[in-house]
Tab-separated table of C-alpha atoms and ligand atoms in Angstrom:
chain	number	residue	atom	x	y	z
A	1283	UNK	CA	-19.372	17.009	10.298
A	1284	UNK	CA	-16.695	16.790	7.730
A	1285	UNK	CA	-16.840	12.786	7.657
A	1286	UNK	CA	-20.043	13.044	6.624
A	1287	UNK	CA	-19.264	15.451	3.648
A	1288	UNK	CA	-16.369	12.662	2.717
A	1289	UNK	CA	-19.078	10.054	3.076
A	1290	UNK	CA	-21.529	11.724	0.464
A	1291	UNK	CA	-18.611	12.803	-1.697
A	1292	UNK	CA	-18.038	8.853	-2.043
A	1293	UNK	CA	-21.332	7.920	-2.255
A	1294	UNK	CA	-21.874	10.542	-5.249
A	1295	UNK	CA	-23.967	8.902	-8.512
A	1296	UNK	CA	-23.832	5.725	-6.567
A	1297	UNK	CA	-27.495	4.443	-7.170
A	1298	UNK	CA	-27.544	0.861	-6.146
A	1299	UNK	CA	-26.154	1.206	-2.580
A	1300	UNK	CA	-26.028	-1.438	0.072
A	1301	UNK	CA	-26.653	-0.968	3.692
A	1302	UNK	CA	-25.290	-3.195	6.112
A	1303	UNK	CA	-26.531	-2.977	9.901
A	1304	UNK	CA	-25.408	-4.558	12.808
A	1305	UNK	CA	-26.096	-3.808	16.723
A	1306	UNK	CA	-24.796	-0.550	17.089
A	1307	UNK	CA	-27.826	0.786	14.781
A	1308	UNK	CA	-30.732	-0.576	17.944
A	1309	UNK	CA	-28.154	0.644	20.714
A	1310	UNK	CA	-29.800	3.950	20.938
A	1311	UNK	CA	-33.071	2.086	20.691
A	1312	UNK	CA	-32.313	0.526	24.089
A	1313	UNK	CA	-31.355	-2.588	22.529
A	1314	UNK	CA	-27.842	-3.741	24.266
A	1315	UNK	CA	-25.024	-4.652	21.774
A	1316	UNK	CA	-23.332	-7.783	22.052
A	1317	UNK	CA	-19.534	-7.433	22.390
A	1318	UNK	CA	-19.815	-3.666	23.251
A	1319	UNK	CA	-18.171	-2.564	26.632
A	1320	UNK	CA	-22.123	-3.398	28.234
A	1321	UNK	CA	-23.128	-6.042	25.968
A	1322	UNK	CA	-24.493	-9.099	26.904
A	1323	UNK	CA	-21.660	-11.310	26.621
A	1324	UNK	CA	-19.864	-9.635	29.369
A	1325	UNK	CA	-22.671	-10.557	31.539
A	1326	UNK	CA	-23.834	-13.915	29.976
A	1327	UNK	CA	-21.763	-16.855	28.217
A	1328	UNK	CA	-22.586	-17.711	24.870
A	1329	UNK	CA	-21.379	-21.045	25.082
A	1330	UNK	CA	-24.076	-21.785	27.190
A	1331	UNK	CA	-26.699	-20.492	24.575
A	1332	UNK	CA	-25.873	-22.926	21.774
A	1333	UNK	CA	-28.559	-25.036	20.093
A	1334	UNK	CA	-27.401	-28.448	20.888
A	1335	UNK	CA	-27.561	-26.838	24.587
A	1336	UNK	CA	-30.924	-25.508	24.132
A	1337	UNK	CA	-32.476	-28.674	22.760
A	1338	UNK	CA	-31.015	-30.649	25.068
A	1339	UNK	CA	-31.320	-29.021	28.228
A	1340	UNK	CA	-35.060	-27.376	29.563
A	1341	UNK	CA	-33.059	-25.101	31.981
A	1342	UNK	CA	-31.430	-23.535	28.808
A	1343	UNK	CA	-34.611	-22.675	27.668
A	1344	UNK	CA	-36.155	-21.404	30.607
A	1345	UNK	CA	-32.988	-19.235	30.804
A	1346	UNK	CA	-33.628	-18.454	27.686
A	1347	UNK	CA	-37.417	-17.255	27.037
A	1348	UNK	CA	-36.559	-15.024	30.645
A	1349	UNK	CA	-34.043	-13.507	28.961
A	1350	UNK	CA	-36.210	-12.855	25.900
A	1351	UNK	CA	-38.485	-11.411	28.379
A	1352	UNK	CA	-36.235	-9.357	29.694
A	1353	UNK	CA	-34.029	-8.135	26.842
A	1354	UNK	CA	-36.710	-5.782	25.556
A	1355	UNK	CA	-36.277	-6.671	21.859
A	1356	UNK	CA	-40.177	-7.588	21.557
A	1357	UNK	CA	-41.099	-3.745	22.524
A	1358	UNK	CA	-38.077	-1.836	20.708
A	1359	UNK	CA	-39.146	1.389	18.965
A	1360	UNK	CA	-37.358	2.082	15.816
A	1361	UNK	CA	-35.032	5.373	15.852
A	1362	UNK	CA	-33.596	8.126	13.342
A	1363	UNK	CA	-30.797	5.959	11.920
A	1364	UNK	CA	-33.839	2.997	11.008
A	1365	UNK	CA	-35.955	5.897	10.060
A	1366	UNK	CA	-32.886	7.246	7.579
A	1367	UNK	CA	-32.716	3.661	6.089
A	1368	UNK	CA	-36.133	3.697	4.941
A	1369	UNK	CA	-35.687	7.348	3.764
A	1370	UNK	CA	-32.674	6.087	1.393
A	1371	UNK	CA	-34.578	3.269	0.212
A	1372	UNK	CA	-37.599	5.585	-0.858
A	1373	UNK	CA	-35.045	7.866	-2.661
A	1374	UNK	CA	-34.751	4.923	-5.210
A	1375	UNK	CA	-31.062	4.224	-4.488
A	1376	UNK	CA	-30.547	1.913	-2.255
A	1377	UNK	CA	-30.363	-1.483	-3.631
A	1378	UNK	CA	-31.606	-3.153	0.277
A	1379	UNK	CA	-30.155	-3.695	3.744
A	1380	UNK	CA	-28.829	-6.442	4.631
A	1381	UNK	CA	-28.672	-6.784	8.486
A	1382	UNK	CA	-27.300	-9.035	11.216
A	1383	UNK	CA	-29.964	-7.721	13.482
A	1384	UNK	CA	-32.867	-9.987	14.784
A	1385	UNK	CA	-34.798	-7.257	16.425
A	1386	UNK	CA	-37.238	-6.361	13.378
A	1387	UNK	CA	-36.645	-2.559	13.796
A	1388	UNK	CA	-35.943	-2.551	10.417
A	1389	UNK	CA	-39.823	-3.543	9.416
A	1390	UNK	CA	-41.193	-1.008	12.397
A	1391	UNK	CA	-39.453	1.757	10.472
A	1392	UNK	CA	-41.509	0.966	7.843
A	1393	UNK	CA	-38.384	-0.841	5.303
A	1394	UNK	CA	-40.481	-3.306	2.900
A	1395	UNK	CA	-39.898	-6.949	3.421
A	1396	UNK	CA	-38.652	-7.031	-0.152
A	1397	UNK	CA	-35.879	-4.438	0.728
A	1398	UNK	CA	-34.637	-6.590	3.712
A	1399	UNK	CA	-32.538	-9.594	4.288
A	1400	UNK	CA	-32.021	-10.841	7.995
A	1401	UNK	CA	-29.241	-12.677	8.065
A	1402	UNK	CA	-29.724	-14.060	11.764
A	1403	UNK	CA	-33.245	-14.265	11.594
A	1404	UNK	CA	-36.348	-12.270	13.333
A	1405	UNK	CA	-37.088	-12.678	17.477
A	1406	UNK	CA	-40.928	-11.840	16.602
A	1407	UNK	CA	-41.473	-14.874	14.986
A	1408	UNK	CA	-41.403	-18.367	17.147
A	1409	UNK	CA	-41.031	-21.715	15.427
A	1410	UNK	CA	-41.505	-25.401	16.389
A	1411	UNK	CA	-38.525	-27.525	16.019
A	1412	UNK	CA	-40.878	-30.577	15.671
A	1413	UNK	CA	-43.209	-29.791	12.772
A	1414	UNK	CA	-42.079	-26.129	12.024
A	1415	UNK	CA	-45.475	-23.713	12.941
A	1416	UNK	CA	-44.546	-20.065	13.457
A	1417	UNK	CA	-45.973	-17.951	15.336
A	1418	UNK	CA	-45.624	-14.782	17.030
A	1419	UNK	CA	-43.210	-14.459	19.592
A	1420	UNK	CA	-45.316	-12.710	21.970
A	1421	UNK	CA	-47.672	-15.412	22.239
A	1422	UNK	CA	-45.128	-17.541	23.454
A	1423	UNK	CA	-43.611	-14.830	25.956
A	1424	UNK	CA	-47.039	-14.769	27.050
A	1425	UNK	CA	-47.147	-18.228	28.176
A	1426	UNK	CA	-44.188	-17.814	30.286
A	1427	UNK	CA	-45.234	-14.924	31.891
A	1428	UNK	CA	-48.180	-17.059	32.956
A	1429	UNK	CA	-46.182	-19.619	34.365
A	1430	UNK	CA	-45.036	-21.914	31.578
A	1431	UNK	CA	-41.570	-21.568	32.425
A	1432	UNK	CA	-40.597	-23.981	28.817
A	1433	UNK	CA	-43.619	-23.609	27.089
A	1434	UNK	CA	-43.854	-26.658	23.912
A	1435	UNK	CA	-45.958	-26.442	20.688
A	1436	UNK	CA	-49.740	-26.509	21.122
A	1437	UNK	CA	-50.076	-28.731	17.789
A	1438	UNK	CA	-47.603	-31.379	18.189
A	1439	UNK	CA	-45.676	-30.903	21.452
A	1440	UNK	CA	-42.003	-30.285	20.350
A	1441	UNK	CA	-39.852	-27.399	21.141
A	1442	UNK	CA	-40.411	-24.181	20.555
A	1443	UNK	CA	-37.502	-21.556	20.291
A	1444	UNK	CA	-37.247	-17.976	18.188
A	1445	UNK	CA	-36.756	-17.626	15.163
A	1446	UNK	CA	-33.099	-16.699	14.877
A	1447	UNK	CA	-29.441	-18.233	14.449
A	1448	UNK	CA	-27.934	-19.651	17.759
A	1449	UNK	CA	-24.661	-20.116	18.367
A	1450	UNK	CA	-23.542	-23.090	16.320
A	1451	UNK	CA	-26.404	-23.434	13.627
A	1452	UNK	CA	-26.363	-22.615	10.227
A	1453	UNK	CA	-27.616	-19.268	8.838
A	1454	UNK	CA	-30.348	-19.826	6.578
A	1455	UNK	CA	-29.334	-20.800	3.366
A	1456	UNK	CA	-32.035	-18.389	1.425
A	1457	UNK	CA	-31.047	-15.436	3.093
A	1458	UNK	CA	-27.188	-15.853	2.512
A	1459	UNK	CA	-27.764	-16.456	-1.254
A	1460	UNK	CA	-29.983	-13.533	-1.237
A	1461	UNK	CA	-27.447	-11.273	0.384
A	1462	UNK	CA	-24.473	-12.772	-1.588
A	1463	UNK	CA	-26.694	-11.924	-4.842
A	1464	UNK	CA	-27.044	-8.276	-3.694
A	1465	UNK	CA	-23.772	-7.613	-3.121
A	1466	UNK	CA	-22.823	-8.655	-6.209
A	1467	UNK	CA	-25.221	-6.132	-7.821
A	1468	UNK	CA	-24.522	-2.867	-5.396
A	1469	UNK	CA	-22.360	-0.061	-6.379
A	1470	UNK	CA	-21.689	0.793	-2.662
A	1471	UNK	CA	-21.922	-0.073	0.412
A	1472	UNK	CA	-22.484	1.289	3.840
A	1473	UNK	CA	-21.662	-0.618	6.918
A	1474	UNK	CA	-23.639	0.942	9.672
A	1475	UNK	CA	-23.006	0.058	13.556
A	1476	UNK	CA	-21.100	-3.646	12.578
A	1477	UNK	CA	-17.586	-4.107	14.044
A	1478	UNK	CA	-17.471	-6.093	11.281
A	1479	UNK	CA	-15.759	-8.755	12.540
A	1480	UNK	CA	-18.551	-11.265	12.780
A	1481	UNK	CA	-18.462	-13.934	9.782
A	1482	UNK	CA	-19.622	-14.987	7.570
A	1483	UNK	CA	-22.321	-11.777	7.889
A	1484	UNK	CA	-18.753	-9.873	7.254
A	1485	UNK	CA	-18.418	-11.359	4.203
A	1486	UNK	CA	-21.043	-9.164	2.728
A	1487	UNK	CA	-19.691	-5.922	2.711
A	1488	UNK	CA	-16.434	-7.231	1.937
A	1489	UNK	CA	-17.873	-8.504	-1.259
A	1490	UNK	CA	-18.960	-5.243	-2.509
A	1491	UNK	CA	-15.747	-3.901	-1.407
A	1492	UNK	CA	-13.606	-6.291	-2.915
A	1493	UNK	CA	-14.928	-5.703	-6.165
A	1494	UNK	CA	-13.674	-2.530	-6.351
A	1495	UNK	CA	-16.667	-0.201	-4.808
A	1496	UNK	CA	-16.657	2.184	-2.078
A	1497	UNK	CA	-17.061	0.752	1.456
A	1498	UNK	CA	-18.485	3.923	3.976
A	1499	UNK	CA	-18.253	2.283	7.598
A	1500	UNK	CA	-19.993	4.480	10.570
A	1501	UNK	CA	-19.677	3.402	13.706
A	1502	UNK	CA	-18.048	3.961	17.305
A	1503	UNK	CA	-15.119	2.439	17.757
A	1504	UNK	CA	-12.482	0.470	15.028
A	1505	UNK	CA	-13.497	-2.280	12.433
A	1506	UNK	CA	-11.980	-5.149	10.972
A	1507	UNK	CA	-12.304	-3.134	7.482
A	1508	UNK	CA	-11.313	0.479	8.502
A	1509	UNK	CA	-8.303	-0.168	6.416
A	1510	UNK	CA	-10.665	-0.785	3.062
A	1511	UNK	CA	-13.273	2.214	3.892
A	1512	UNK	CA	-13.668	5.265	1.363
A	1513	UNK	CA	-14.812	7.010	4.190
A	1514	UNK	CA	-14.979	6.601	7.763
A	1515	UNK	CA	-17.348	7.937	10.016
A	1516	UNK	CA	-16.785	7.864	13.908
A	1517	UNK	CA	-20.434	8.719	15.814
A	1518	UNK	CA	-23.890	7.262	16.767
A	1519	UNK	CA	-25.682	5.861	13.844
A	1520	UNK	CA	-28.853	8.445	15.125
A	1521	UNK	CA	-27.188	11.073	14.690
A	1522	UNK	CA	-24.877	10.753	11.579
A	1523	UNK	CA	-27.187	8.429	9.287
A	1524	UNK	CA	-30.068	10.786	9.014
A	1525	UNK	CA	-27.343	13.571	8.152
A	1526	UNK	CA	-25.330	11.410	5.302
A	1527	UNK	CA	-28.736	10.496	3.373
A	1528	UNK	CA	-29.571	14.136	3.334
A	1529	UNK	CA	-26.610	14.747	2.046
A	1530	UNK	CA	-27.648	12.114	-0.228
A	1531	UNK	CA	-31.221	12.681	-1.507
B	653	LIG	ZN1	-44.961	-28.349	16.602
């Protein structure tokens, strides 16, 4: 494919590149995007996932583990576009990958924690609102399946929700330093399966952009930075990603 070519001209002696991932990289690991044309907000409303909502209301939560039951993130295999990541960060030049994913495909294909910031957190790992304990996710979803339709912490009681950004809390504050320190030290970046358009995890590739290096977006369908990419490339991340870091290493 000639945008790939384009895409590894770009990326040529670039040897502290930045990934950036977003839904469209899990699609073809039967994880369902978001905004996409089937993603779940067309079928659900996110204002009723919020976290004053869920720590208000029980019948949010309930709502909620069922859907985490249902959703399939806890058994997602990793595919070739995860599998490519971890290729270009053995090659030694990828700086890390900063994703807005909270599906932990990343860490299944192997990526090393160190090489990894999740910007909206990790649905494997459950916390306690009340006293903090994690623990895995799957313990939890076990619980409901057994009948606890809101299951609470087993040490102190309080609530007990995934680890991951809702809708209208805060990212957490180490990982956005962490990414906002990376970006600042890449010489590219590639934006892989991200309309881009959610902020401030936008902000991140736009950093490395605005400073004047090469942006490489691949995904189907427009971005908000199209405009600013070196090279554009218009297919699934499966199929195109493994090809580019080929090209690459
Ligand atoms: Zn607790």
């Amino acid at each position: 494919m000639q945008s790939i070519e384009s895409a590894a001209v770009v990326l040529r002696g670039k040897e502290r590149i930045l990934v950036f991932t977003g839904a469209g990289i899990s699609t073809e690991s039967g994880i369902p995007d978001f905004r996409g044309r089937n993603g779940v907000w067309t079928r659900v409303d996110p204002a009723e996932f919020t976290i004053d909502k869920y720590l208000r209301n029980p019948d949010t939560r309930r709502r909620s583990w069922q859907m985490r039951l249902e959703s399939g993130t806890l058994t997602a295999k990793p595919n070739k576009a995860h599998r490519a990541v971890t290729r270009l960060w053995r090659s030694g030049r990828m700086l890390a990958c900063v994703t807005q994913n909270i599906d932990g495909l990343h860490q299944k294909a192997g990526l090393p924690t160190q090489a990894l910031v999740e910007l909206h957190g990790n649905a494997h790992v459950a916390r306690c609102v009340g006293c903090g304990d994690r623990q895995p996710t799957v313990d939890v979803v076990t619980r409901v399946q057994a009948g606890e339709d809101d299951p609470s912490c087993l040490l102190c009681g309080g609530i007990l929700k995934i680890d991951v950004v809702f809708f209208g809390e805060m990212l957490p504050p180490a990982a956005t330093d962490l990414a906002y320190a990376l970006a600042s030290q890449a010489d590219a970046v590639v934006a892989v399966g991200s309309t881009l358009s959610v902020f401030p995890a936008a902000q991140i590739p736009l950093e490395v952009a605005q400073a004047g290096h090469p942006l490489v977006i691949l995904n189907i369908g427009p971005t908000a930075f199209d405009d600013l990419a070196a090279a554009r490339i218009e297919a699934p991340a499966g199929k195109a990603l493994p090809a580019l870091v080929s090209a690459l290493t």
